[in-house]
Amino acid sequence: MDQNQDKLKDIISHSKEYGFIFPSSEIYDGLAATYDYGQLGSELKNNIKTYWWKAMVQMHENIVGIDASIFMHPTTWKASGHVDAFNDPLIDNKDSKKRYRADVLLEEHMEKIRQKIEKEVEKGKNRFGTDFDETQFRATNPNVLRNLEKIESIEGRMREALENNDLEAVRNLIIDLEIVCPVSGSKNWTEVRQFNLMFSTELGSVAGDASTIYLRPETAQGIFVNFLNVQKSGRMKIPFGIAQIGKAFRNEIVARQFIFRMREFEQMEMQFFVRPGEEMTWYTYWKEAREKWHKNLGLGGNLYRFHDHIKLAHYANAACDIEYNFPMGFKELEGIHSRTDFDLKQHEQFSGKKLQFFDPELNQSYVPYVVETSVGLDRMFLSVLSAAYQNEKLEDGSERVVLRIPPVLAPYKAAVLPLVKKDGLPEKARELMKSLQFDYSIQYDEKDSIGKRYRRQDAIGTPFSITIDHQTLTDDTVTVRDRDTMEQIRVSIKELEGLLAEKASWKSVLSTL
Ligand code: ATP
């Protein structure tokens, strides 16, 4: 098993041990690819939601938020195209009996070639040292060029096959590239078939077609069907956005890799309604804005990259992903899509209701175009956790596990620790905790030695540990230990609010966006 998979395993067990994520219904041996967020996980998840909501809604005067229901009229999904086209191409390996997404097998194959290119560049760097001109190397090195050509040719064939829904061509590509099943190692593949990802259920007591409804596979449609309600009641003028955070459900063919791909997950989506013809300007705007939002967390700029879609969804005229370097490699974290006027037009047609905006400046009505940003909350959670989780060797030879979660997202901003359980220190500590609790979540801990308590706070990502000792009773000062540097400073209690505001308040992170 490689190092990265080991890291994912470590994160999974750490998450369980400290109450971030548990396997769902574990006492019944769990349910595949379903997870429950525990006491610390829900705090972290809520903080990620708040960061998104404040950045998108609170900080934009022309974006408002809604909370639509999960069940929607079944015609919604006819109109949106999901009943007919929300499919993944699946393929089985006859020897291992394992099922895969055909497009994912091809993407992974191309990723391997990309890695070869990066290795070649690394070699070049080592060979030429400071004289190395990376741009020129990438443009001229024969191995790099040959591999780039390979990728382009695969992308071309894949795009054509998927766009024409030519499943045999998809299979032929897999055969031609000699892609093997990672489990059996064989090339003994079945035909490729389409598989619809929507979960259906029945409404009320009558079974049959008329009462079949779907669990929403994306939150976006709840926004589209409310476009006019929000526009009118909120007196919104184009361009404007509607944001929403909520559950979505997809019957994924292969749900694995922890919370990266689940059948029940949460999305944070924003649909931005614009004038027809202005969508590419806004598409570029939102690409930049969303990249900034991610990088602003300070997890590391090189962990993100853009990836343009090879096959555009049935509704899009431009689409890209922000990918993140998860322990299993670069994978989609967020999608940014220019959805044209497809959805609103379809809903007009199927509902017979006009879904248009009267633009006073142009003195005309039109169906707005839409640019969408859609980020998975659970994938955000995994991205934060995988950058934050570190197993460190300390100078004295000991080890510590520390979660370097950005302070604003940390489940607890500070821990309040009385040095001993007597002499009035617990009372003083609780008094301090109560004064800070209005603005920040604080943990109180009086058990075990101070060293052990620091380690526990490191393991759950608490950025500051505040120790109350005997001196505190005489001069109202405390020690504050920094999670990342482990340095301690002595400050007066009066200064604590300022310190937390500077490092862990919403303002501290929103003001740098
Ligand atoms: P993928 O190609 O990985 O299946 P997608 O392109 O189908 O993803 P979108 O339809 O663009 O995903 O959904 C928007 C976001 O929702 C994704 O960027 C991802 O963060 C999240 N998401 C999608 N499917 C899942 C899932 N099964 N589990 C967790 N998050 C998901």
XYZ file of C-alpha atoms and ligand atoms in Angstrom:
544
model
C 0.000 0.000 0.000
C 1.452 3.376 -0.895
C 2.101 6.207 1.494
C -0.895 8.226 0.394
C -3.336 5.431 0.979
C -1.749 4.974 4.384
C -2.432 8.646 5.036
C -6.101 8.222 4.120
C -6.312 5.234 6.463
C -4.734 7.272 9.258
C -7.206 10.093 8.669
C -10.153 7.686 8.751
C -9.102 6.139 12.038
C -8.195 9.499 13.577
C -11.584 10.862 12.542
C -13.310 8.035 14.316
C -11.148 8.073 17.434
C -11.719 11.771 18.087
C -15.385 12.078 17.105
C -15.146 13.662 13.672
C -16.666 10.901 11.520
C -18.201 7.516 12.341
C -19.317 4.776 9.954
C -23.106 5.052 9.769
C -25.191 2.594 11.845
C -21.976 1.007 12.986
C -23.604 -1.254 15.583
C -25.176 -3.071 12.611
C -21.776 -3.242 10.881
C -22.362 -0.001 8.994
C -23.778 0.763 5.562
C -21.360 1.015 2.652
C -20.162 4.541 1.847
C -22.418 6.166 4.448
C -20.988 8.163 7.316
C -22.158 10.133 10.329
C -20.481 13.326 11.466
C -19.706 13.200 15.171
C -19.488 15.919 17.786
C -16.338 17.534 16.383
C -17.104 16.707 12.760
C -20.384 18.583 12.860
C -18.628 21.638 14.320
C -16.042 21.595 11.539
C -18.733 20.992 8.931
C -20.848 23.857 10.257
C -17.828 26.143 10.176
C -17.123 25.252 6.534
C -20.778 26.004 5.724
C -20.557 29.325 7.538
C -17.367 30.278 5.696
C -19.091 29.558 2.390
C -22.393 31.214 3.313
C -20.796 34.362 4.671
C -18.400 34.683 1.706
C -21.141 34.086 -0.854
C -24.285 35.581 0.701
C -23.328 37.964 3.491
C -20.467 39.557 1.549
C -22.407 40.009 -1.710
C -25.281 42.448 -1.788
C -26.649 40.740 -4.907
C -26.654 37.156 -3.615
C -29.365 35.729 -1.371
C -29.830 32.249 0.074
C -32.711 29.780 0.167
C -33.465 26.375 1.630
C -35.629 24.317 -0.766
C -37.089 20.888 -0.045
C -35.402 17.666 -1.096
C -38.550 16.260 -2.701
C -39.686 18.110 -5.798
C -42.431 17.649 -8.334
C -41.311 14.719 -10.543
C -41.627 16.794 -13.714
C -38.709 18.894 -12.422
C -36.372 16.013 -13.257
C -37.936 15.412 -16.657
C -37.434 19.084 -17.486
C -33.878 19.242 -16.146
C -32.876 16.229 -18.266
C -31.936 14.083 -15.281
C -34.489 11.328 -15.983
C -33.103 10.798 -19.476
C -29.477 11.799 -19.212
C -28.128 11.719 -15.647
C -26.152 8.585 -16.367
C -22.695 7.244 -15.748
C -21.140 4.748 -18.169
C -20.302 1.616 -16.207
C -18.136 -1.365 -17.063
C -17.461 -4.618 -15.207
C -14.346 -6.696 -15.074
C -15.399 -10.294 -15.677
C -12.633 -11.793 -13.554
C -12.771 -9.655 -10.437
C -16.526 -8.942 -10.846
C -15.686 -5.361 -9.884
C -17.636 -2.499 -11.393
C -16.051 0.764 -12.572
C -17.034 4.022 -14.208
C -15.622 3.795 -17.712
C -14.884 7.534 -17.834
C -13.029 7.328 -14.519
C -10.834 4.455 -15.796
C -9.876 6.658 -18.739
C -9.297 9.754 -16.575
C -7.048 7.729 -14.261
C -5.095 6.404 -17.215
C -4.489 9.964 -18.423
C -3.496 11.040 -14.930
C -0.765 8.364 -14.950
C 0.602 9.850 -18.179
C 0.466 13.327 -16.632
C 2.504 12.023 -13.713
C 5.115 10.704 -16.162
C 5.397 14.220 -17.578
C 5.875 15.685 -14.099
C 8.581 13.087 -13.363
C 10.375 14.051 -16.579
C 10.240 17.722 -15.533
C 11.599 16.819 -12.093
C 14.465 14.962 -13.742
C 15.192 17.999 -15.903
C 15.200 20.238 -12.831
C 17.721 18.010 -11.080
C 19.915 17.762 -14.169
C 20.091 21.440 -15.084
C 19.859 22.982 -11.609
C 19.535 26.761 -11.576
C 19.840 26.960 -15.405
C 16.594 25.040 -15.798
C 13.983 26.772 -17.957
C 10.783 24.872 -17.207
C 8.605 26.500 -19.882
C 11.117 25.723 -22.597
C 11.631 22.201 -21.309
C 7.897 21.507 -21.405
C 7.679 22.914 -24.924
C 10.607 20.967 -26.390
C 11.463 17.788 -24.488
C 10.553 14.830 -26.766
C 9.270 12.610 -23.919
C 7.054 15.376 -22.577
C 5.721 16.136 -26.054
C 5.040 12.494 -26.850
C 3.081 12.047 -23.628
C 1.142 15.273 -24.184
C 0.175 14.018 -27.620
C -1.004 10.744 -26.097
C -3.230 12.625 -23.633
C -4.674 14.829 -26.357
C -5.475 11.857 -28.536
C -7.190 9.990 -25.668
C -9.133 13.125 -24.703
C -10.273 13.557 -28.297
C -11.494 9.987 -28.659
C -13.139 10.045 -25.248
C -14.952 13.302 -25.923
C -16.271 12.090 -29.242
C -17.412 8.739 -27.853
C -19.180 10.244 -24.837
C -20.792 13.066 -26.786
C -22.206 10.622 -29.315
C -23.197 8.271 -26.539
C -21.170 5.660 -28.412
C -20.596 3.143 -25.644
C -18.812 0.689 -27.891
C -16.236 3.342 -28.748
C -15.716 3.972 -25.020
C -15.062 0.257 -24.540
C -12.741 0.097 -27.535
C -10.708 2.948 -26.102
C -10.304 1.065 -22.819
C -9.222 -2.045 -24.754
C -6.836 -0.119 -27.058
C -5.150 1.560 -24.100
C -4.760 -1.858 -22.496
C -6.290 -0.627 -19.251
C -6.356 -3.414 -16.685
C -8.607 -3.955 -13.674
C -6.675 -2.822 -10.592
C -7.994 -5.853 -8.683
C -7.657 -8.785 -11.099
C -5.036 -7.239 -13.368
C -6.979 -8.535 -16.389
C -8.371 -6.852 -19.518
C -11.470 -9.044 -19.542
C -14.095 -6.261 -19.748
C -17.876 -6.408 -20.286
C -19.792 -4.033 -22.547
C -20.247 -0.454 -21.314
C -23.772 0.363 -20.087
C -25.464 3.553 -18.970
C -26.697 3.706 -15.394
C -29.070 6.390 -14.054
C -27.891 7.848 -10.775
C -31.168 9.064 -9.319
C -32.778 7.367 -6.325
C -36.528 7.033 -6.647
C -39.190 6.356 -4.091
C -42.976 6.432 -3.844
C -45.055 9.239 -2.507
C -47.978 8.319 -0.258
C -49.577 4.917 -0.299
C -50.235 4.414 -4.000
C -47.482 2.673 -5.920
C -46.987 3.134 -9.641
C -45.556 5.596 -12.092
C -47.730 8.536 -11.125
C -46.402 8.638 -7.593
C -42.696 8.029 -8.316
C -40.605 10.823 -6.961
C -36.860 11.311 -6.771
C -34.414 12.292 -4.101
C -32.746 15.360 -5.604
C -29.392 14.551 -7.226
C -28.345 18.238 -7.020
C -29.639 21.228 -5.108
C -29.600 23.482 -8.189
C -33.115 22.662 -9.402
C -34.615 23.933 -6.136
C -33.055 27.267 -7.054
C -34.262 27.294 -10.672
C -37.895 26.579 -9.799
C -37.749 29.430 -7.254
C -36.024 31.877 -9.574
C -39.078 34.061 -10.057
C -40.266 33.818 -6.439
C -36.921 35.122 -5.199
C -36.474 37.690 -7.944
C -39.900 39.217 -7.338
C -40.097 39.012 -3.544
C -36.478 40.162 -3.129
C -36.678 42.806 -5.910
C -33.482 41.335 -7.331
C -31.879 42.868 -10.407
C -29.706 40.994 -12.859
C -26.921 40.071 -12.283
C -27.844 38.334 -9.025
C -27.286 34.999 -7.356
C -29.234 32.482 -5.291
C -27.261 30.262 -2.933
C -28.198 27.082 -1.156
C -26.640 24.431 1.062
C -28.325 21.050 1.231
C -28.333 17.303 0.813
C -28.149 15.601 -2.573
C -28.394 11.905 -3.392
C -26.785 9.866 -6.154
C -26.774 6.135 -6.589
C -23.058 6.126 -7.335
C -21.743 3.017 -9.083
C -18.581 3.001 -7.083
C -18.829 4.808 -3.789
C -15.536 4.627 -1.971
C -12.616 6.690 -0.742
C -14.240 7.655 2.543
C -16.379 10.808 2.359
C -15.085 11.714 -1.115
C -17.825 9.835 -2.936
C -20.987 9.019 -1.039
C -24.546 8.246 -2.053
C -25.882 10.879 0.331
C -23.857 14.057 0.505
C -24.134 17.809 0.852
C -23.616 20.501 -1.745
C -23.060 24.247 -1.475
C -24.336 25.685 -4.723
C -24.854 29.158 -6.098
C -26.633 29.977 -9.341
C -25.724 33.390 -10.723
C -28.263 34.820 -13.188
C -26.805 37.078 -15.882
C -27.664 38.774 -19.157
C -27.415 36.485 -22.186
C -24.026 37.067 -23.796
C -22.353 38.080 -20.515
C -21.985 34.543 -19.210
C -18.335 34.058 -20.150
C -17.289 37.221 -18.275
C -19.080 35.954 -15.188
C -17.734 32.432 -15.684
C -14.189 33.849 -15.527
C -15.132 36.044 -12.571
C -16.475 33.094 -10.546
C -13.542 30.864 -11.439
C -11.206 33.446 -9.927
C -13.435 34.207 -6.944
C -13.836 30.559 -6.044
C -10.128 29.824 -6.404
C -9.438 32.703 -4.066
C -11.990 31.420 -1.545
C -10.202 28.078 -1.380
C -6.670 29.443 -1.279
C -7.646 31.985 1.367
C -7.817 29.136 3.887
C -4.041 28.869 3.689
C -3.871 25.085 3.272
C -1.314 25.543 0.457
C -1.688 27.128 -2.968
C -0.121 24.180 -4.832
C -2.876 21.855 -3.615
C -5.340 23.229 -6.185
C -5.534 23.119 -9.967
C -8.144 23.770 -12.649
C -9.321 21.039 -14.968
C -11.496 21.810 -17.993
C -14.254 19.286 -18.631
C -13.641 16.893 -21.487
C -17.314 16.121 -21.956
C -19.711 18.972 -21.259
C -22.904 18.083 -19.399
C -26.125 18.337 -21.377
C -26.773 21.853 -20.047
C -23.345 23.527 -20.206
C -21.389 25.660 -22.695
C -18.266 25.855 -20.539
C -17.273 23.925 -17.445
C -14.265 23.297 -15.270
C -13.403 21.756 -11.953
C -11.262 23.039 -9.173
C -9.304 19.932 -8.283
C -7.614 19.316 -4.971
C -4.639 17.119 -4.207
C -6.401 14.603 -1.931
C -4.412 11.696 -0.439
C -5.590 9.722 -3.516
C -4.281 12.402 -5.917
C -5.859 15.371 -7.715
C -9.671 15.014 -7.821
C -12.680 17.272 -8.270
C -13.537 19.445 -5.307
C -15.773 22.041 -6.952
C -17.455 22.444 -10.331
C -17.945 25.778 -12.091
C -20.399 25.580 -14.955
C -21.846 27.976 -17.465
C -25.320 26.416 -17.715
C -26.671 28.794 -20.401
C -30.462 29.345 -20.249
C -31.024 25.585 -20.500
C -32.654 24.958 -17.122
C -34.958 27.978 -17.000
C -36.065 27.399 -20.604
C -36.792 23.753 -19.920
C -38.842 24.675 -16.847
C -40.732 27.270 -18.903
C -41.542 24.621 -21.446
C -42.588 21.902 -19.017
C -44.500 24.162 -16.599
C -45.998 26.527 -19.134
C -44.966 29.452 -16.857
C -42.787 32.333 -17.983
C -39.458 32.418 -16.141
C -38.087 35.699 -17.442
C -36.624 38.909 -16.180
C -37.635 42.343 -17.407
C -34.396 44.272 -17.765
C -35.221 47.976 -17.346
C -31.899 49.087 -18.850
C -32.450 47.099 -22.026
C -36.209 47.569 -21.865
C -36.763 43.907 -22.699
C -37.562 40.566 -21.114
C -35.322 37.541 -21.416
C -34.539 34.179 -19.887
C -31.309 34.816 -17.959
C -28.159 32.783 -18.469
C -26.694 31.030 -15.460
C -23.199 30.528 -14.084
C -23.079 27.950 -11.315
C -20.543 27.258 -8.604
C -21.016 23.916 -6.886
C -18.778 22.598 -4.150
C -19.226 19.404 -2.168
C -19.296 20.092 1.563
C -18.002 16.630 2.403
C -15.160 16.934 -0.108
C -14.284 20.324 1.415
C -14.217 18.595 4.804
C -11.846 15.921 3.477
C -9.617 18.528 1.837
C -9.285 20.454 5.109
C -8.666 17.312 7.123
C -6.091 15.861 4.736
C -4.033 19.060 4.640
C -4.400 19.541 8.388
C -3.488 16.037 9.551
C 0.182 15.797 10.408
C 2.196 13.277 12.325
C 5.199 15.187 13.631
C 8.484 14.118 15.149
C 9.459 16.563 17.855
C 12.939 17.680 18.879
C 12.865 15.594 22.061
C 12.253 12.458 19.972
C 8.570 12.144 20.845
C 5.758 12.287 18.279
C 2.529 14.210 18.111
C -0.487 14.110 15.833
C -1.646 17.629 15.126
C -4.547 18.891 13.048
C -3.482 22.227 11.623
C -7.052 23.211 10.819
C -7.391 26.889 9.843
C -8.361 28.515 13.188
C -11.632 29.885 11.856
C -12.772 26.357 10.924
C -11.467 24.560 14.028
C -14.178 22.858 16.139
C -12.893 24.678 19.234
C -11.049 27.973 18.974
C -9.476 27.614 22.399
C -9.205 25.262 25.342
C -9.285 26.624 28.851
C -7.098 24.576 31.184
C -6.699 25.105 34.950
C -3.179 23.972 35.852
C -4.475 22.070 38.895
C -7.937 21.013 40.008
C -7.883 23.090 43.231
C -7.056 26.475 44.783
C -9.845 28.220 42.889
C -8.224 27.623 39.457
C -11.171 25.624 38.000
C -13.568 28.411 39.014
C -11.365 31.057 37.418
C -11.045 28.935 34.254
C -14.809 28.432 33.971
C -15.380 32.143 34.451
C -12.980 32.852 31.577
C -14.604 30.202 29.387
C -18.029 31.753 29.994
C -16.830 35.190 28.942
C -15.340 33.901 25.675
C -18.210 31.522 24.835
C -20.453 34.255 23.420
C -18.242 34.539 20.355
C -16.215 31.329 20.212
C -16.630 27.650 20.996
C -14.334 26.849 23.889
C -13.473 23.554 25.542
C -12.833 23.152 29.241
C -10.443 20.411 30.339
C -9.013 19.779 33.796
C -8.106 16.091 33.567
C -4.517 14.709 33.334
C -1.201 16.533 33.157
C -0.992 19.763 31.189
C 1.251 18.059 28.597
C -1.351 15.376 27.923
C -4.068 17.994 27.658
C -2.023 19.942 25.083
C -1.652 16.759 23.005
C -5.383 16.150 23.122
C -6.024 19.683 21.857
C -3.399 19.234 19.110
C -5.174 16.075 17.980
C -8.512 17.865 17.572
C -7.018 20.998 16.034
C -7.651 23.577 18.793
C -5.455 26.549 17.814
C -4.993 27.981 21.331
C -4.658 26.428 24.759
C -5.102 28.902 27.600
C -3.662 27.820 30.936
C -4.799 29.304 34.223
C -2.255 29.022 37.026
C -1.704 30.506 40.466
C -0.263 33.699 39.035
C -3.544 34.236 37.181
C -5.289 34.709 40.525
C -2.979 37.563 41.454
C -2.416 39.440 38.171
C -5.080 38.187 35.733
C -2.546 36.864 33.239
C -2.598 33.460 31.519
C -0.315 31.469 29.216
C -1.454 30.944 25.667
C 0.072 28.027 23.794
C 0.027 28.084 20.018
C -0.972 24.719 18.461
C 1.320 25.049 15.438
C 4.516 26.429 16.950
C 3.920 25.084 20.481
C 5.264 28.432 21.709
C 3.805 29.933 24.860
C 3.260 33.566 25.678
C 1.967 35.220 28.808
C -0.831 37.689 28.204
C -3.426 39.424 30.312
C -6.974 38.072 30.172
C -8.095 41.411 28.746
C -5.993 40.773 25.629
C -7.534 37.376 24.840
C -10.538 38.623 22.924
C -8.295 40.695 20.676
C -6.004 37.732 20.082
C -8.880 35.419 19.149
C -10.449 38.092 16.946
C -7.184 38.578 15.065
C -6.610 34.873 14.437
C -9.950 33.086 14.562
C -12.833 35.484 13.898
C -14.905 35.443 10.712
C -13.612 38.922 9.984
C -10.028 37.662 10.055
C -10.720 35.310 7.169
C -13.376 37.250 5.241
C -11.349 40.455 5.132
C -8.608 38.805 3.059
C -10.954 37.528 0.344
P -17.699 13.390 -10.039
O -17.169 13.591 -11.440
O -16.626 13.276 -8.988
O -18.739 12.320 -9.939
P -19.563 15.452 -10.619
O -18.845 16.162 -11.718
O -20.655 14.521 -10.938
O -18.486 14.716 -9.666
P -21.069 17.757 -9.870
O -22.327 17.239 -10.447
O -20.343 18.848 -10.570
O -20.075 16.525 -9.588
O -21.363 18.146 -8.357
C -20.790 19.275 -7.732
C -19.966 18.896 -6.521
O -20.679 18.020 -5.652
C -18.702 18.134 -6.867
O -17.668 19.014 -7.209
C -18.402 17.391 -5.583
O -17.670 18.222 -4.674
C -19.767 17.141 -4.994
N -20.160 15.747 -5.225
C -20.676 15.211 -6.358
N -20.930 13.906 -6.199
C -20.554 13.589 -4.924
C -20.577 12.389 -4.146
N -21.050 11.250 -4.638
N -20.124 12.436 -2.866
C -19.655 13.589 -2.345
N -19.616 14.749 -3.027
C -20.058 14.768 -4.304
